mmCIF file of C-alpha atoms in Angstrom:
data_model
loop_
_atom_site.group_PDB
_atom_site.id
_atom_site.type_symbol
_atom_site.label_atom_id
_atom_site.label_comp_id
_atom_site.label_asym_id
_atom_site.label_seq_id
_atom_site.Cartn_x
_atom_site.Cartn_y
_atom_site.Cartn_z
ATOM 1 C CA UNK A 1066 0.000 0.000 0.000
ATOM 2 C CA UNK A 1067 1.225 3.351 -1.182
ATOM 3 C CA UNK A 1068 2.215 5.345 2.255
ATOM 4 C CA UNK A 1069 -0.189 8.387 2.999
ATOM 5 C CA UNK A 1070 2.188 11.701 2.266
ATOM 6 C CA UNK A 1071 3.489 9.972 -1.108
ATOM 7 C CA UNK A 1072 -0.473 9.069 -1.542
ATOM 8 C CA UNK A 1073 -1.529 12.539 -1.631
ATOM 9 C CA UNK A 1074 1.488 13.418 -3.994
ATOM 10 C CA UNK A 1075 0.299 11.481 -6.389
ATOM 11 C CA UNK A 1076 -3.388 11.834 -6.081
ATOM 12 C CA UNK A 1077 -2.514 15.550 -6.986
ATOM 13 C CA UNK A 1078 -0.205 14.324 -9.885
ATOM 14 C CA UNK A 1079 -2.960 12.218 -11.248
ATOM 15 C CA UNK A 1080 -5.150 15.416 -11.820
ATOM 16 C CA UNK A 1081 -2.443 16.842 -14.351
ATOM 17 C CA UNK A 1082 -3.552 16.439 -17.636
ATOM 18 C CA UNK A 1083 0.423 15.129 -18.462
ATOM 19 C CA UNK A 1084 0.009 12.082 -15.869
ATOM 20 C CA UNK A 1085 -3.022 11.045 -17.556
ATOM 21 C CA UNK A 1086 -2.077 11.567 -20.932
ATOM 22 C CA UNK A 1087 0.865 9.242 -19.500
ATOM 23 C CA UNK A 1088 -1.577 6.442 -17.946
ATOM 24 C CA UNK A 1089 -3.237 6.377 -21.623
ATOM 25 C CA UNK A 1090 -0.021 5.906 -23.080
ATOM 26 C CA UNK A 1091 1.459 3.360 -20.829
ATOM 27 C CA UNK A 1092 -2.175 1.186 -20.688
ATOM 28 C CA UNK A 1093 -2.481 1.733 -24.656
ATOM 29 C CA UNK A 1094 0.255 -0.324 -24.732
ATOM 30 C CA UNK A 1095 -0.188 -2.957 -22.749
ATOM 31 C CA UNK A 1096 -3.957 -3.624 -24.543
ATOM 32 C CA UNK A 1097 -2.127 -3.783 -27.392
ATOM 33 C CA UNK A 1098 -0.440 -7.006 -26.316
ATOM 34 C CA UNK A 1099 3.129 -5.362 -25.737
ATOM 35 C CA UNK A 1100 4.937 -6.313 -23.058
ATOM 36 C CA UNK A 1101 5.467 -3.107 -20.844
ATOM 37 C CA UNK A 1102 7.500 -3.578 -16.964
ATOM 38 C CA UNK A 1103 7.049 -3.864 -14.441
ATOM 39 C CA UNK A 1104 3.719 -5.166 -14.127
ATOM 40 C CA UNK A 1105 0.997 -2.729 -13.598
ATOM 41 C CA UNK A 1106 0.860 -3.176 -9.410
ATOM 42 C CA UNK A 1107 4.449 -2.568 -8.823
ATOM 43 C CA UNK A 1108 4.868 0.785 -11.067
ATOM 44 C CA UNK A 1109 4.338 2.543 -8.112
ATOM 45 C CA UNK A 1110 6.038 0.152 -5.141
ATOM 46 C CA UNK A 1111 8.979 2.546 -4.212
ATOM 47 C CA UNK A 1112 6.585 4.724 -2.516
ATOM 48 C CA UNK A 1113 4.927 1.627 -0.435
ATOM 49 C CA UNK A 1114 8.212 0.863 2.330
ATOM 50 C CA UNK A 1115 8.936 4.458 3.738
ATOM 51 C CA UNK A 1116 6.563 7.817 3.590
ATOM 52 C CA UNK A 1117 8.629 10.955 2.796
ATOM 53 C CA UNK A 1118 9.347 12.193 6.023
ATOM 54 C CA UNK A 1119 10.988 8.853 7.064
ATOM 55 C CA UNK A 1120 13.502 8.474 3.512
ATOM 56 C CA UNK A 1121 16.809 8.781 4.845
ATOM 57 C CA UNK A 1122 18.586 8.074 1.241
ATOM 58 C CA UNK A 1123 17.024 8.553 -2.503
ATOM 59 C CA UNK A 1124 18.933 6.084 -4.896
ATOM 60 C CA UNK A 1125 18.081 7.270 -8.455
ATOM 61 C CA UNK A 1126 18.764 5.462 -11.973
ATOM 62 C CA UNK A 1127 17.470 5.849 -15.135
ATOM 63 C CA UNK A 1128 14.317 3.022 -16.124
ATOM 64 C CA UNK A 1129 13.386 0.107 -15.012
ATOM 65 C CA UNK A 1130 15.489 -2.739 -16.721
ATOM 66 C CA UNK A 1131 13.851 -4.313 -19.401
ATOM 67 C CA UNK A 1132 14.295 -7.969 -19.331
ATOM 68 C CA UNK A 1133 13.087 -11.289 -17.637
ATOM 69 C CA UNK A 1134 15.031 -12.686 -14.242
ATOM 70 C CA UNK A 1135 13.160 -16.356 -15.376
ATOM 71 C CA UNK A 1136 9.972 -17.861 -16.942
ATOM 72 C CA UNK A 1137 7.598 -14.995 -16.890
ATOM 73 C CA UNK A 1138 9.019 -12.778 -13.932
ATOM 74 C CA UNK A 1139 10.180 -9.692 -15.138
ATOM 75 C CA UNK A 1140 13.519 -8.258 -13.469
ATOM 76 C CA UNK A 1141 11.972 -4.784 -12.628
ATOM 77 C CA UNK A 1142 9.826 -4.883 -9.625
ATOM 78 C CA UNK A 1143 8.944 -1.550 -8.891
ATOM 79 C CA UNK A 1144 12.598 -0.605 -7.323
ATOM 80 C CA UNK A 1145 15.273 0.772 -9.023
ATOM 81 C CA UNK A 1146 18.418 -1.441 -9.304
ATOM 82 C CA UNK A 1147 16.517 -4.268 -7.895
ATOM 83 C CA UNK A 1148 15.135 -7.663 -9.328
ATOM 84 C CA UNK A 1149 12.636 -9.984 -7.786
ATOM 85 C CA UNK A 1150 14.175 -12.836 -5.650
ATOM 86 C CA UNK A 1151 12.800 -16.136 -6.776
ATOM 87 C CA UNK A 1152 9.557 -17.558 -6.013
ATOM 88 C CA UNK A 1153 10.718 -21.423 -6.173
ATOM 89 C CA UNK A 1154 13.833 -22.704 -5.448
ATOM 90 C CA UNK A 1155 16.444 -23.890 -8.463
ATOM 91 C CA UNK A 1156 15.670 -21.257 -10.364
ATOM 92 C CA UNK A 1157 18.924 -19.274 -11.166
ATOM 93 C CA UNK A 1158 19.173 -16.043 -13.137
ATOM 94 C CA UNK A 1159 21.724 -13.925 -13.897
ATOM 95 C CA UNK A 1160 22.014 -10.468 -11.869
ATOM 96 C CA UNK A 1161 22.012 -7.760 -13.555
ATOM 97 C CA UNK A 1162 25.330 -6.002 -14.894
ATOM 98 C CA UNK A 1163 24.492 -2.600 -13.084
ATOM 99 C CA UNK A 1164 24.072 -4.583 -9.771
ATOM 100 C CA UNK A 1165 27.138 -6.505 -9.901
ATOM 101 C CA UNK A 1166 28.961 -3.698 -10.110
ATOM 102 C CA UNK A 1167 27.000 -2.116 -7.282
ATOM 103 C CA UNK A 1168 27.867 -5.009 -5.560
ATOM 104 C CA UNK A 1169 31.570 -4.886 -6.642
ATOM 105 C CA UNK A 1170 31.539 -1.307 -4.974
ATOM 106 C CA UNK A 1171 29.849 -2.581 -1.564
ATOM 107 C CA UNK A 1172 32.448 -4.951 -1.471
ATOM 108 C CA UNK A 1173 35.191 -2.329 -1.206
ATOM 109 C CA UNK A 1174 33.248 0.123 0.374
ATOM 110 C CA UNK A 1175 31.460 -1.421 2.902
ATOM 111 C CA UNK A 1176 32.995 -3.748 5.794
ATOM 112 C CA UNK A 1177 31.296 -7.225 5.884
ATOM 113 C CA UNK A 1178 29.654 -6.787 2.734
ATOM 114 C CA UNK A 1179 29.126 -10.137 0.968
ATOM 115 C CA UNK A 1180 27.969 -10.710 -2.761
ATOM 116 C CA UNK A 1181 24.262 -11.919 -2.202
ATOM 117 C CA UNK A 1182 22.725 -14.764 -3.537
ATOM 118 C CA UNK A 1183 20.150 -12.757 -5.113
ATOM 119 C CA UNK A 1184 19.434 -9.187 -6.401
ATOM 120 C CA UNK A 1185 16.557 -7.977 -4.254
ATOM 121 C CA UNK A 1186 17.069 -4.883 -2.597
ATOM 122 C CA UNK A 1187 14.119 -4.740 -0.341
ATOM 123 C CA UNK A 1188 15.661 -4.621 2.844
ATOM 124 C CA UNK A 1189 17.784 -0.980 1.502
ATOM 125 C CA UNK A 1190 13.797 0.160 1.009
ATOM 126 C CA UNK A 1191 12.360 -1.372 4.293
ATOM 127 C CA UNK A 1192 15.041 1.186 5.574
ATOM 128 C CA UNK A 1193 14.549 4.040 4.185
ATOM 129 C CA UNK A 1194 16.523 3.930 1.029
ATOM 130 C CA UNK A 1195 13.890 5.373 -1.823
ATOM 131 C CA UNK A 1196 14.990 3.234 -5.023
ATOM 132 C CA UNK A 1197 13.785 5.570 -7.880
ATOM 133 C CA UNK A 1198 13.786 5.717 -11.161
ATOM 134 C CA UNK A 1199 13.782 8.861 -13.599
ATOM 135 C CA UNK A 1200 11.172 7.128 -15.455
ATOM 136 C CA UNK A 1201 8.595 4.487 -13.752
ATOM 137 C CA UNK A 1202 7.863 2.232 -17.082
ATOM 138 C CA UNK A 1203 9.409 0.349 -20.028
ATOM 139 C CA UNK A 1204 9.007 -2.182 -22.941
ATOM 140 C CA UNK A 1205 10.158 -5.315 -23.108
ATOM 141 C CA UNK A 1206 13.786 -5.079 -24.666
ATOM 142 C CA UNK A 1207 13.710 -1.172 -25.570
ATOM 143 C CA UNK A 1208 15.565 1.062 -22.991
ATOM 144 C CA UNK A 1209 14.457 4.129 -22.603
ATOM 145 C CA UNK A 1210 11.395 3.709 -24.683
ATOM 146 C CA UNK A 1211 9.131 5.249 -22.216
ATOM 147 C CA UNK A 1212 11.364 8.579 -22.019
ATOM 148 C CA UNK A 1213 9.583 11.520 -22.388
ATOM 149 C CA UNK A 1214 6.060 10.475 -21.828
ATOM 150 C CA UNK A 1215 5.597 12.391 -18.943
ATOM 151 C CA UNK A 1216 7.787 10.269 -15.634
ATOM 152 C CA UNK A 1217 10.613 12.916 -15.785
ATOM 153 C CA UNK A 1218 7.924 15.428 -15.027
ATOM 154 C CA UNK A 1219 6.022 12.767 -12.128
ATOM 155 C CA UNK A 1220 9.517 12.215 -10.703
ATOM 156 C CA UNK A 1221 10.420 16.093 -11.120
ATOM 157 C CA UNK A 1222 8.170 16.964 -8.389
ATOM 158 C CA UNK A 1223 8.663 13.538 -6.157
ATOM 159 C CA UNK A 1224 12.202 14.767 -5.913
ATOM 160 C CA UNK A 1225 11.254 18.631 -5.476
ATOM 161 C CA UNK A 1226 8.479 17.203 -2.458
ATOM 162 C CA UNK A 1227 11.864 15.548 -0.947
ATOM 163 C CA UNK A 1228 13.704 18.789 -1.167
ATOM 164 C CA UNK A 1229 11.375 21.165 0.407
ATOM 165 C CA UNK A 1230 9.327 18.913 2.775
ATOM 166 C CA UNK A 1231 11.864 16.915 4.141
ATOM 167 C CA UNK A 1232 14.912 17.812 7.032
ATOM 168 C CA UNK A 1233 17.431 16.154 5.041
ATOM 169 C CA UNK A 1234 18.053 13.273 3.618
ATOM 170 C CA UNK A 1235 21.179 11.922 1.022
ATOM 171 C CA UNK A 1236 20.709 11.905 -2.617
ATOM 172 C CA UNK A 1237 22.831 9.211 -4.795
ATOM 173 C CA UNK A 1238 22.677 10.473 -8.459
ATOM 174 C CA UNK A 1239 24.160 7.791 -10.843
ATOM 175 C CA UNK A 1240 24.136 8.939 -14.411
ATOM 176 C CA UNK A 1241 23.792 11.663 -16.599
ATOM 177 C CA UNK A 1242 19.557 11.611 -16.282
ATOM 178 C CA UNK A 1243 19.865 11.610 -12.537
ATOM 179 C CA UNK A 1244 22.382 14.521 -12.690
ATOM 180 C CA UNK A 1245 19.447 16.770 -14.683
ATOM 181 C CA UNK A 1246 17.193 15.798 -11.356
ATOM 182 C CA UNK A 1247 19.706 17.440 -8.656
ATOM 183 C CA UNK A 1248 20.072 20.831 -9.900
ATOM 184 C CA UNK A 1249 17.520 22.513 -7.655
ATOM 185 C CA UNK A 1250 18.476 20.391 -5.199
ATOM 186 C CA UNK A 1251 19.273 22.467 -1.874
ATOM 187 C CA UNK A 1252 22.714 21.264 -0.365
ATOM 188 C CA UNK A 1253 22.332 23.387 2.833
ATOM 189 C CA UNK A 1254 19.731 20.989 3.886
ATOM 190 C CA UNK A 1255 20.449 17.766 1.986
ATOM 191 C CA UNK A 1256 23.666 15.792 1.045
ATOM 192 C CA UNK A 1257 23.886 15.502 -2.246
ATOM 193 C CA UNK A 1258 26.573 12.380 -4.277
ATOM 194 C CA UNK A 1259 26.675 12.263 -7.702
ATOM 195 C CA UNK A 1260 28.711 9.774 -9.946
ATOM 196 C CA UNK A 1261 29.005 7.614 -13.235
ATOM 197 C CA UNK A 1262 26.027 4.753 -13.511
ATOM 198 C CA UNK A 1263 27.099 1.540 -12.754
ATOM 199 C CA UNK A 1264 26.098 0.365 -16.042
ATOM 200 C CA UNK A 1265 29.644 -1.417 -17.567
ATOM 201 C CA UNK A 1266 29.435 1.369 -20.273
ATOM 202 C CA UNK A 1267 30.594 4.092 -17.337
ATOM 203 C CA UNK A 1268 31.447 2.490 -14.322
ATOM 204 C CA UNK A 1269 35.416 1.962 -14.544
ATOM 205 C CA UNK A 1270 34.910 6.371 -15.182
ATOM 206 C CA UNK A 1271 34.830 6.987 -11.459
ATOM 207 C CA UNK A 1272 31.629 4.648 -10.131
ATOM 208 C CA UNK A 1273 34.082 1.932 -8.581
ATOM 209 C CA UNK A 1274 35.677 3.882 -5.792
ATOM 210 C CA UNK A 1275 32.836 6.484 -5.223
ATOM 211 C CA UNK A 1276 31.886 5.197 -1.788
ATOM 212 C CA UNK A 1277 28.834 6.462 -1.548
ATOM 213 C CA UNK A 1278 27.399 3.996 0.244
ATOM 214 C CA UNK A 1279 30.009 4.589 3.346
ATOM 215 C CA UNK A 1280 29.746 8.386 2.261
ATOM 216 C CA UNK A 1281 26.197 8.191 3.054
ATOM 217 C CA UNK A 1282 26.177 6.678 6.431
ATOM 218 C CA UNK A 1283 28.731 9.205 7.654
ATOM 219 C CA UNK A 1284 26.489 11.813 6.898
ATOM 220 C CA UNK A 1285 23.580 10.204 8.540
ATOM 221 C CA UNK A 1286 25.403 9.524 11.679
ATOM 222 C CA UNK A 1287 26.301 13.254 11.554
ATOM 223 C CA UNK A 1288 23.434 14.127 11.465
ATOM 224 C CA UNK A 1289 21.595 11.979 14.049
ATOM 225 C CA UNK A 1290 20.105 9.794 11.511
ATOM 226 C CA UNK A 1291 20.517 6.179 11.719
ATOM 227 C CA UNK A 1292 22.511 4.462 9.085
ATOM 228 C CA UNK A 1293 21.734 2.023 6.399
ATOM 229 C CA UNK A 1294 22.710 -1.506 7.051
ATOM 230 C CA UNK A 1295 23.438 -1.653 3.099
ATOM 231 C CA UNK A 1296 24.139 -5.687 4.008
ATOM 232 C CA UNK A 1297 22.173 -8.305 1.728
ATOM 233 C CA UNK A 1298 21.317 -12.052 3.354
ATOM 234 C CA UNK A 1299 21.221 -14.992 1.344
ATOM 235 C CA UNK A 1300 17.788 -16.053 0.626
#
């Protein structure tokens, strides 16, 4: 369930004329048999762990990925970076390339951190950590095919709501379309990390290294804030 002060955000985006000519869009598709992720009830699951006063860290990315972790289950869920864990056991799939390298980077830059079994990142959200994307939807095997439909405007003013309603909180900005979205950011109230995307195109240009991660609990203890326990158990 979609927490009550992200609720009301988005009832109030849904009255835009944009949003809906975005819903129209996104649904047009999927009666016309393509195959858009993640699947209609999860388009909206960052906003379901944490409500905005409690986000202590806002991850953002580009789009959801855009293939399938096994049989039908698509590896967007609803939270950026992260795939679906799966349902049955034996069934392997291969992480995706962004997350290994995130997880190459938690090795280094976190103490204790172990590769995971599995590329779920629900516990980061269950804590706080909002795992956004720039834009909430995607077709199957097109990246960035659901650019400029109207998300960059929807996640425009989630990330302005964080800004001026919130006491502070960190911002991790991987890539150049997360860059765009911390402009107005105000770094007298919030910290603010930006870096390369993990993706294998940019990482080795100053992603492995950036310790974010470590760079973000040091500002939350600084501030009073518990940290993130950025540590993944098997499953």
């Amino acid at each position: 369930m979609i927490r009550a002060q992200w609720k009301k955000i988005i009832e109030q985006e849904k009255s835009q004329q944009y949003f809906h000519q975005l819903m129209v869009a996104v649904e047009q598709e999927r009666a016309k048999g393509l195959t858009v992720f993640p699947k209609k009830e999860d388009v909206f699951r960052a906003f379901e762990y944490k409500d905005l006063a409690d986000v202590k860290v806002v991850i953002l990315g580009q789009d959801p990925y855009h293939g399938f972790a096994y049989d039908e289950v698509p590896q967007a869920h609803g939270l950026a970076f992260s795939v679906p864990v799966p349902a049955l056991a034996g069934h392997k799939f291969k992480i995706p390339p962004s997350l290994v390298n995130i997880y190459k980077e938690l090795t280094t830059d976190i103490e204790g951190f172990v590769k995971p079994n599995h590329g779920s990142l629900v516990s980061w959200a269950e804590q706080g950590v909002l795992l956004l994307n720039t834009v909430l939807t995607v077709q199957q095997a097109k990246a960035h095919s659901h650019a400029k439909l109207g998300w960059e405007t929807f996640t425009d003013k989630i990330i302005s709501e964080i800004n001026e309603h919130h006491n502070g909180c960190v911002f991790i900005l991987w890539g150049a379309h997360a860059h765009k979205k911390g402009k107005n950011i105000d770094q007298t109230k919030h910290f603010v990390l930006a870096g390369p995307h993990p993706s294998p195109l940019s990482a080795y240009r100053g992603f492995f290294g950036c310790q974010h991660f470590s760079k973000a609990n040091d500002w939350l203890l600084q501030n009073k804030k518990q940290a993130i326990d950025w540590c993944l158990k098997d499953q």
